[in-house]
Tab-separated table of C-alpha atoms and ligand atoms in Angstrom:
chain	number	residue	atom	x	y	z
A	1470	UNK	CA	-12.027	-5.874	4.484
A	1471	UNK	CA	-12.412	-8.386	7.332
A	1472	UNK	CA	-15.300	-10.800	6.877
A	1473	UNK	CA	-16.283	-10.431	10.522
A	1474	UNK	CA	-17.157	-6.802	9.812
A	1475	UNK	CA	-19.612	-7.046	6.916
A	1476	UNK	CA	-21.370	-3.688	7.468
A	1477	UNK	CA	-18.037	-1.834	7.236
A	1478	UNK	CA	-17.147	-3.576	4.009
A	1479	UNK	CA	-20.494	-3.009	2.478
A	1480	UNK	CA	-20.260	0.706	3.156
A	1481	UNK	CA	-16.753	1.337	1.901
A	1482	UNK	CA	-17.267	-0.888	-1.101
A	1483	UNK	CA	-20.581	0.446	-2.332
A	1484	UNK	CA	-20.363	4.105	-1.314
A	1485	UNK	CA	-19.921	6.097	-4.503
A	1486	UNK	CA	-17.219	8.705	-4.163
A	1487	UNK	CA	-19.689	11.603	-4.479
A	1488	UNK	CA	-21.803	10.281	-1.650
A	1489	UNK	CA	-18.650	9.753	0.362
A	1490	UNK	CA	-17.587	13.349	-0.229
A	1491	UNK	CA	-21.068	14.671	0.514
A	1492	UNK	CA	-21.124	12.696	3.725
A	1493	UNK	CA	-17.856	14.359	4.636
A	1494	UNK	CA	-19.362	17.793	4.005
A	1495	UNK	CA	-22.348	16.759	6.037
A	1496	UNK	CA	-20.063	15.933	8.951
A	1497	UNK	CA	-19.431	19.671	8.975
A	1498	UNK	CA	-18.153	20.992	12.280
A	1499	UNK	CA	-17.101	17.575	13.509
A	1500	UNK	CA	-14.694	17.441	10.607
A	1501	UNK	CA	-13.052	20.768	11.456
A	1502	UNK	CA	-11.023	19.328	14.324
A	1503	UNK	CA	-9.916	16.506	12.103
A	1504	UNK	CA	-8.957	18.918	9.342
A	1505	UNK	CA	-6.801	20.880	11.802
A	1506	UNK	CA	-4.928	17.690	12.650
A	1507	UNK	CA	-4.664	16.926	8.973
A	1508	UNK	CA	-3.026	20.255	8.162
A	1509	UNK	CA	-0.687	19.763	11.110
A	1510	UNK	CA	0.397	16.528	9.480
A	1511	UNK	CA	0.780	18.246	6.140
A	1512	UNK	CA	2.979	20.977	7.580
A	1513	UNK	CA	5.847	18.495	7.703
A	1514	UNK	CA	5.667	17.857	3.933
A	1515	UNK	CA	8.941	18.730	2.219
A	1516	UNK	CA	9.657	19.154	-1.472
A	1517	UNK	CA	11.785	16.363	-2.943
A	1518	UNK	CA	14.229	16.713	-5.777
A	1519	UNK	CA	13.154	13.990	-8.140
A	1520	UNK	CA	14.223	12.741	-11.536
A	1521	UNK	CA	11.747	11.754	-14.213
A	1522	UNK	CA	11.543	8.063	-15.076
A	1523	UNK	CA	10.154	6.061	-17.956
A	1524	UNK	CA	7.485	4.667	-15.639
A	1525	UNK	CA	4.204	6.380	-16.299
A	1526	UNK	CA	0.717	5.531	-17.510
A	1527	UNK	CA	-1.450	7.190	-20.114
A	1528	UNK	CA	-4.274	7.912	-17.674
A	1529	UNK	CA	-5.287	10.877	-15.582
A	1530	UNK	CA	-3.591	10.993	-12.187
A	1531	UNK	CA	-5.896	10.905	-9.167
A	1532	UNK	CA	-6.178	14.353	-7.543
A	1533	UNK	CA	-3.875	14.861	-4.544
A	1534	UNK	CA	-6.828	15.519	-2.262
A	1535	UNK	CA	-8.262	12.070	-3.034
A	1536	UNK	CA	-4.892	10.314	-2.697
A	1537	UNK	CA	-4.468	11.871	0.748
A	1538	UNK	CA	-8.031	11.649	2.092
A	1539	UNK	CA	-9.290	8.224	0.935
A	1540	UNK	CA	-6.898	5.747	2.551
A	1541	UNK	CA	-6.515	2.302	4.032
A	1542	UNK	CA	-4.179	2.414	7.038
A	1543	UNK	CA	-5.852	0.426	9.801
A	1544	UNK	CA	-3.280	1.530	12.383
A	1545	UNK	CA	-5.185	4.835	12.320
A	1546	UNK	CA	-8.727	3.450	12.039
A	1547	UNK	CA	-10.994	1.534	9.706
A	1548	UNK	CA	-12.777	4.298	7.805
A	1549	UNK	CA	-11.266	5.772	4.669
A	1550	UNK	CA	-11.064	9.243	6.276
A	1551	UNK	CA	-9.476	8.049	9.539
A	1552	UNK	CA	-5.823	7.956	8.428
A	1553	UNK	CA	-5.908	11.607	7.287
A	1554	UNK	CA	-7.886	12.725	10.325
A	1555	UNK	CA	-6.095	10.746	13.027
A	1556	UNK	CA	-2.417	10.648	12.004
A	1557	UNK	CA	-1.525	14.205	13.071
A	1558	UNK	CA	0.473	13.015	16.099
A	1559	UNK	CA	2.527	10.524	14.114
A	1560	UNK	CA	6.241	11.438	13.874
A	1561	UNK	CA	7.774	10.054	10.686
A	1562	UNK	CA	11.267	11.477	11.321
A	1563	UNK	CA	13.849	10.566	12.412
A	1564	UNK	CA	13.359	7.014	11.124
A	1565	UNK	CA	15.499	3.944	10.667
A	1566	UNK	CA	14.919	0.657	8.859
A	1567	UNK	CA	16.592	-2.499	10.053
A	1568	UNK	CA	17.557	-4.890	7.245
A	1569	UNK	CA	18.549	-8.313	8.507
A	1570	UNK	CA	18.245	-12.070	8.020
A	1571	UNK	CA	19.957	-13.898	5.161
A	1572	UNK	CA	22.288	-11.118	4.006
A	1573	UNK	CA	26.037	-10.514	4.015
A	1574	UNK	CA	25.789	-6.968	5.304
A	1575	UNK	CA	22.881	-6.464	7.686
A	1576	UNK	CA	22.379	-2.938	8.917
A	1577	UNK	CA	20.153	-0.239	10.317
A	1578	UNK	CA	19.693	2.566	7.836
A	1579	UNK	CA	18.574	6.131	8.342
A	1580	UNK	CA	15.791	6.921	5.874
A	1581	UNK	CA	16.959	10.478	5.187
A	1582	UNK	CA	20.437	9.123	4.405
A	1583	UNK	CA	18.948	6.580	1.972
A	1584	UNK	CA	17.017	9.407	0.293
A	1585	UNK	CA	20.342	11.170	-0.331
A	1586	UNK	CA	22.166	8.032	-1.377
A	1587	UNK	CA	19.671	6.845	-3.994
A	1588	UNK	CA	18.261	9.043	-6.771
A	1589	UNK	CA	14.548	9.660	-6.133
A	1590	UNK	CA	12.534	8.806	-9.235
A	1591	UNK	CA	9.058	9.968	-10.109
A	1592	UNK	CA	6.904	6.970	-11.108
A	1593	UNK	CA	3.243	7.110	-11.932
A	1594	UNK	CA	1.594	3.763	-11.265
A	1595	UNK	CA	-1.952	2.451	-11.179
A	1596	UNK	CA	-2.961	1.310	-7.696
A	1597	UNK	CA	-5.715	-1.310	-7.417
A	1598	UNK	CA	-7.138	-2.088	-3.972
A	1599	UNK	CA	-8.572	-5.576	-3.412
A	1600	UNK	CA	-11.825	-3.771	-2.486
A	1601	UNK	CA	-12.288	-2.947	-6.218
A	1602	UNK	CA	-11.361	0.718	-6.232
A	1603	UNK	CA	-8.287	2.221	-7.855
A	1604	UNK	CA	-6.181	5.336	-8.276
A	1605	UNK	CA	-3.316	6.553	-10.461
A	1606	UNK	CA	-0.580	7.877	-8.187
A	1607	UNK	CA	2.652	9.731	-8.983
A	1608	UNK	CA	5.004	8.204	-6.412
A	1609	UNK	CA	8.550	9.326	-5.675
A	1610	UNK	CA	11.015	6.717	-4.525
A	1611	UNK	CA	13.830	4.303	-5.319
A	1612	UNK	CA	13.808	0.651	-6.376
A	1613	UNK	CA	13.722	-1.821	-3.483
A	1614	UNK	CA	16.489	-3.612	-5.441
A	1615	UNK	CA	18.876	-0.727	-4.643
A	1616	UNK	CA	18.520	-1.339	-0.918
A	1617	UNK	CA	18.703	-5.127	-1.347
A	1618	UNK	CA	21.928	-4.816	-3.355
A	1619	UNK	CA	23.439	-2.810	-0.523
A	1620	UNK	CA	22.900	-5.603	2.024
A	1621	UNK	CA	23.897	-8.425	-0.346
A	1622	UNK	CA	21.294	-11.208	0.038
A	1623	UNK	CA	22.768	-14.700	0.493
A	1624	UNK	CA	22.178	-17.318	-2.186
A	1625	UNK	CA	19.894	-19.139	0.242
A	1626	UNK	CA	17.520	-16.140	0.613
A	1627	UNK	CA	14.270	-16.702	-1.290
A	1628	UNK	CA	11.812	-14.208	0.221
A	1629	UNK	CA	11.670	-10.737	1.735
A	1630	UNK	CA	9.523	-9.985	4.811
A	1631	UNK	CA	8.380	-6.486	5.805
A	1632	UNK	CA	7.101	-5.009	9.073
A	1633	UNK	CA	5.253	-1.775	9.914
A	1634	UNK	CA	6.058	0.259	13.015
A	1635	UNK	CA	4.118	-0.380	16.263
A	1636	UNK	CA	3.346	2.879	18.097
A	1637	UNK	CA	0.003	2.677	19.882
A	1638	UNK	CA	0.566	6.120	21.389
A	1639	UNK	CA	0.665	7.693	17.925
A	1640	UNK	CA	-1.571	5.204	16.106
A	1641	UNK	CA	-5.060	5.114	17.618
A	1642	UNK	CA	-6.039	1.984	15.658
A	1643	UNK	CA	-3.359	0.027	17.511
A	1644	UNK	CA	-4.825	0.424	20.950
A	1645	UNK	CA	-7.780	-0.478	23.086
A	1646	UNK	CA	-11.164	-1.085	21.579
A	1647	UNK	CA	-10.024	0.091	18.172
A	1648	UNK	CA	-7.846	-3.007	17.727
A	1649	UNK	CA	-8.668	-4.512	14.357
A	1650	UNK	CA	-5.706	-6.554	13.124
A	1651	UNK	CA	-2.739	-8.181	14.873
A	1652	UNK	CA	0.163	-5.743	14.893
A	1653	UNK	CA	2.646	-5.254	13.457
A	1654	UNK	CA	1.172	-5.241	9.957
A	1655	UNK	CA	3.250	-7.751	7.973
A	1656	UNK	CA	3.883	-8.300	4.282
A	1657	UNK	CA	6.167	-10.338	2.081
A	1658	UNK	CA	7.413	-10.869	-1.455
A	1659	UNK	CA	9.371	-13.541	-3.253
A	1660	UNK	CA	12.951	-12.298	-3.736
A	1661	UNK	CA	12.536	-12.100	-7.528
A	1662	UNK	CA	9.385	-9.989	-7.073
A	1663	UNK	CA	11.237	-7.788	-4.607
A	1664	UNK	CA	14.112	-7.305	-7.034
A	1665	UNK	CA	11.824	-6.551	-9.988
A	1666	UNK	CA	12.515	-3.061	-11.398
A	1667	UNK	CA	8.857	-2.013	-10.898
A	1668	UNK	CA	9.019	-2.648	-7.129
A	1669	UNK	CA	9.461	0.673	-5.409
A	1670	UNK	CA	10.170	1.985	-1.939
A	1671	UNK	CA	8.194	5.228	-2.014
A	1672	UNK	CA	9.259	8.183	0.103
A	1673	UNK	CA	6.949	10.725	-1.484
A	1674	UNK	CA	4.079	11.444	-3.833
A	1675	UNK	CA	3.340	14.403	-6.083
A	1676	UNK	CA	6.929	15.617	-5.480
A	1677	UNK	CA	6.675	15.939	-1.696
A	1678	UNK	CA	7.553	13.650	1.192
A	1679	UNK	CA	4.824	11.116	2.018
A	1680	UNK	CA	1.881	12.324	4.085
A	1681	UNK	CA	1.478	10.250	7.264
A	1682	UNK	CA	-1.736	8.694	5.957
A	1683	UNK	CA	0.081	7.320	2.892
A	1684	UNK	CA	2.749	5.520	4.930
A	1685	UNK	CA	5.376	8.083	5.915
A	1686	UNK	CA	8.279	8.103	5.755
A	1687	UNK	CA	8.738	4.997	3.581
A	1688	UNK	CA	6.356	2.390	2.141
A	1689	UNK	CA	6.322	-0.358	-0.437
A	1690	UNK	CA	4.624	-0.040	-3.852
A	1691	UNK	CA	4.165	-3.177	-5.975
A	1692	UNK	CA	1.915	-1.959	-8.776
A	1693	UNK	CA	0.861	-5.342	-10.218
A	1694	UNK	CA	-0.434	-6.571	-6.858
A	1695	UNK	CA	-3.453	-5.598	-4.776
A	1696	UNK	CA	-2.868	-2.529	-2.636
A	1697	UNK	CA	-2.597	-4.413	0.650
A	1698	UNK	CA	0.844	-5.686	-0.429
A	1699	UNK	CA	2.023	-2.049	-0.286
A	1700	UNK	CA	2.971	-2.048	3.391
A	1701	UNK	CA	3.317	1.386	4.992
A	1702	UNK	CA	5.724	2.980	7.502
A	1703	UNK	CA	8.263	0.145	7.263
A	1704	UNK	CA	10.733	-0.407	10.118
A	1705	UNK	CA	12.142	-3.815	9.262
A	1706	UNK	CA	13.010	-5.840	6.165
A	1707	UNK	CA	14.154	-9.442	6.633
A	1708	UNK	CA	15.584	-11.797	4.022
A	1709	UNK	CA	14.465	-15.383	4.605
A	1710	UNK	CA	14.129	-18.803	2.966
A	1711	UNK	CA	10.475	-19.268	4.018
A	1712	UNK	CA	7.353	-17.698	2.586
A	1713	UNK	CA	6.600	-14.843	5.000
A	1714	UNK	CA	3.256	-14.393	6.730
A	1715	UNK	CA	1.228	-11.450	5.519
A	1716	UNK	CA	-1.388	-9.793	7.692
A	1717	UNK	CA	-4.414	-10.182	5.435
A	1718	UNK	CA	-3.713	-13.829	4.675
A	1719	UNK	CA	-3.350	-14.550	8.381
A	1720	UNK	CA	-6.552	-12.619	9.138
A	1721	UNK	CA	-8.658	-14.318	6.476
A	1722	UNK	CA	-6.903	-17.049	4.443
A	1723	UNK	CA	-10.124	-17.902	2.568
A	1724	UNK	CA	-10.143	-14.461	1.000
A	1725	UNK	CA	-6.547	-13.220	0.843
A	1726	UNK	CA	-3.396	-15.024	-0.240
A	1727	UNK	CA	0.338	-14.432	-0.385
A	1728	UNK	CA	0.610	-13.524	-4.065
A	1729	UNK	CA	-2.335	-11.123	-4.417
A	1730	UNK	CA	-1.598	-10.407	-8.065
A	1731	UNK	CA	-4.335	-8.246	-9.586
A	1732	UNK	CA	-6.483	-10.679	-11.570
A	1733	UNK	CA	-9.880	-9.869	-13.100
A	1734	UNK	CA	-10.525	-13.597	-13.564
A	1735	UNK	CA	-10.260	-14.554	-9.918
A	1736	UNK	CA	-13.111	-12.982	-7.988
A	1737	UNK	CA	-12.996	-12.167	-4.319
A	1738	UNK	CA	-15.399	-14.572	-2.552
A	1739	UNK	CA	-17.680	-11.609	-1.792
A	1740	UNK	CA	-17.355	-9.449	-4.915
A	1741	UNK	CA	-16.253	-9.417	-8.534
A	1742	UNK	CA	-12.737	-8.326	-9.414
A	1743	UNK	CA	-13.594	-7.783	-13.101
A	1744	UNK	CA	-14.004	-4.018	-12.802
A	1745	UNK	CA	-12.883	-1.223	-10.527
A	1746	UNK	CA	-14.107	2.189	-9.402
A	1747	UNK	CA	-11.570	4.901	-10.188
A	1748	UNK	CA	-11.484	7.278	-7.215
A	1749	UNK	CA	-11.865	10.925	-8.213
A	1750	UNK	CA	-14.046	10.142	-11.210
A	1751	UNK	CA	-17.812	10.419	-11.103
A	1752	UNK	CA	-20.362	7.674	-11.476
A	1753	UNK	CA	-20.606	4.256	-9.908
A	1754	UNK	CA	-21.532	2.087	-12.879
A	1755	UNK	CA	-20.790	4.895	-15.321
A	1756	UNK	CA	-17.691	6.933	-16.007
A	1757	UNK	CA	-15.909	5.896	-12.834
A	1758	UNK	CA	-16.004	2.170	-13.607
A	1759	UNK	CA	-12.987	0.679	-15.427
A	1760	UNK	CA	-12.192	-2.875	-16.502
A	1761	UNK	CA	-9.540	-4.425	-14.268
A	1762	UNK	CA	-6.459	-5.535	-16.198
A	1763	UNK	CA	-4.419	-8.710	-15.592
A	1764	UNK	CA	-1.505	-7.812	-13.317
A	1765	UNK	CA	-3.065	-4.343	-13.156
A	1766	UNK	CA	-1.809	-3.593	-16.680
A	1767	UNK	CA	1.783	-4.677	-15.980
A	1768	UNK	CA	1.532	-8.183	-17.513
A	1769	UNK	CA	4.221	-7.508	-20.147
A	1770	UNK	CA	6.699	-6.735	-17.387
A	1771	UNK	CA	5.781	-9.332	-14.758
A	1772	UNK	CA	3.743	-12.253	-16.164
A	1773	UNK	CA	6.942	-14.249	-16.745
A	1774	UNK	CA	7.584	-14.283	-12.980
A	1775	UNK	CA	4.628	-16.656	-12.689
A	1776	UNK	CA	4.984	-18.890	-15.726
A	1777	UNK	CA	3.764	-22.393	-14.990
A	1778	UNK	CA	1.994	-21.301	-11.787
A	1779	UNK	CA	-1.716	-21.836	-11.180
A	1780	UNK	CA	-2.825	-18.264	-10.458
A	1781	UNK	CA	-6.244	-19.386	-9.200
A	1782	UNK	CA	-4.671	-21.564	-6.523
A	1783	UNK	CA	-1.981	-18.984	-5.758
A	1784	UNK	CA	-4.364	-16.046	-5.400
B	2396	LIG	N1	0.739	-0.830	7.637
B	2396	LIG	C1	-0.275	-0.833	6.788
B	2396	LIG	N2	-0.019	-0.803	5.458
B	2396	LIG	C2	-1.038	-0.798	4.564
B	2396	LIG	C3	-2.397	-0.863	4.999
B	2396	LIG	C4	-2.631	-0.887	6.410
B	2396	LIG	O1	-3.788	-0.920	6.883
B	2396	LIG	N3	-1.564	-0.857	7.262
B	2396	LIG	N4	-3.420	-0.909	4.067
B	2396	LIG	C5	-3.066	-1.430	2.730
B	2396	LIG	C6	-4.137	-1.280	1.749
B	2396	LIG	S1	-5.456	-2.347	1.890
B	2396	LIG	C7	-4.052	-0.409	0.699
B	2396	LIG	S2	-5.228	-0.381	-0.535
B	2396	LIG	C8	-2.951	0.583	0.612
B	2396	LIG	C9	-3.539	1.979	0.529
B	2396	LIG	O2	-2.528	2.933	0.309
B	2396	LIG	P1	-2.909	4.476	0.226
B	2396	LIG	O3	-3.778	4.785	1.408
B	2396	LIG	O4	-1.616	5.216	0.243
B	2396	LIG	O5	-3.655	4.664	-1.073
B	2396	LIG	O6	-2.084	0.526	1.733
B	2396	LIG	C10	-1.783	-0.785	2.203
B	2396	LIG	N5	-0.756	-0.736	3.229
B	2397	LIG	MO1	-6.475	-2.320	-0.156
């Protein structure tokens, strides 16, 4: 994604999934060690008891193996296979989230306790990465609004800021020469976006607790925005009256903004956003290519949040 790394971008963006998979096969023995780590990570997966929800889409879900092996999680490395291969030492539990700032009842909450307190819903959402690929993922989680209600935001709070954990010892992308971004990874939403019923704190996918590479134990999912808004492995949530900084905007403000609403009419400076490659389907310009929908197909639910706003200027 960074503009100072054009060869990386070019590869991840133009590599058709089949070639990507073949290249993985080709890696052969070298991959075995990584696969061992990967299964070690998977061993901690636990079944969740989830309730069905009305949130689903009439499209094929992306196979679990693709959802868990083609990832962006720069704390573990820049290549799509790095998060699965290099997150085996990451310990997602026990885990607490600090919620502070402009609230009546700040607190530090144990994630496992939150998972008992709030019903875990199954929600299948489209996920559209700013790099023009997409998936359909059955998440399990609870609305961010449930947690916000618990801490009682003050009337003066206008935004919500999020922070990912910093653990260089467990996250190889956070140390030494593998540094890519400034840590911690940061994200933010307007308070009304954060309270929107579609906005989810995911604790699982496909009915099991989140794999490390997908942001264990708890990550944000905002389905009408580009994937980078979906911050992983969250340790802090802060209510504020100022628009929060988000990592990709800070890294490259020409290319990434605060809002990051999926919009086929506003191209990325280096590629079109009109279509997307659906991971797990074959073909680059063929069967795997889908038109990108305004607000990722969620316009009926969320377009009113932005009425009167210039969505080209607020990209
Ligand atoms: N902390 C953190 N969160 C992150 C990222 C990251 O590098 N670090 N990548 C983002 C991007 S660009 C995308 S597309 C999604 C990918 O989520 P997935 O790997 O679960 O599909 O996570 C987002 N959340
Ligand atoms: Mo992304």
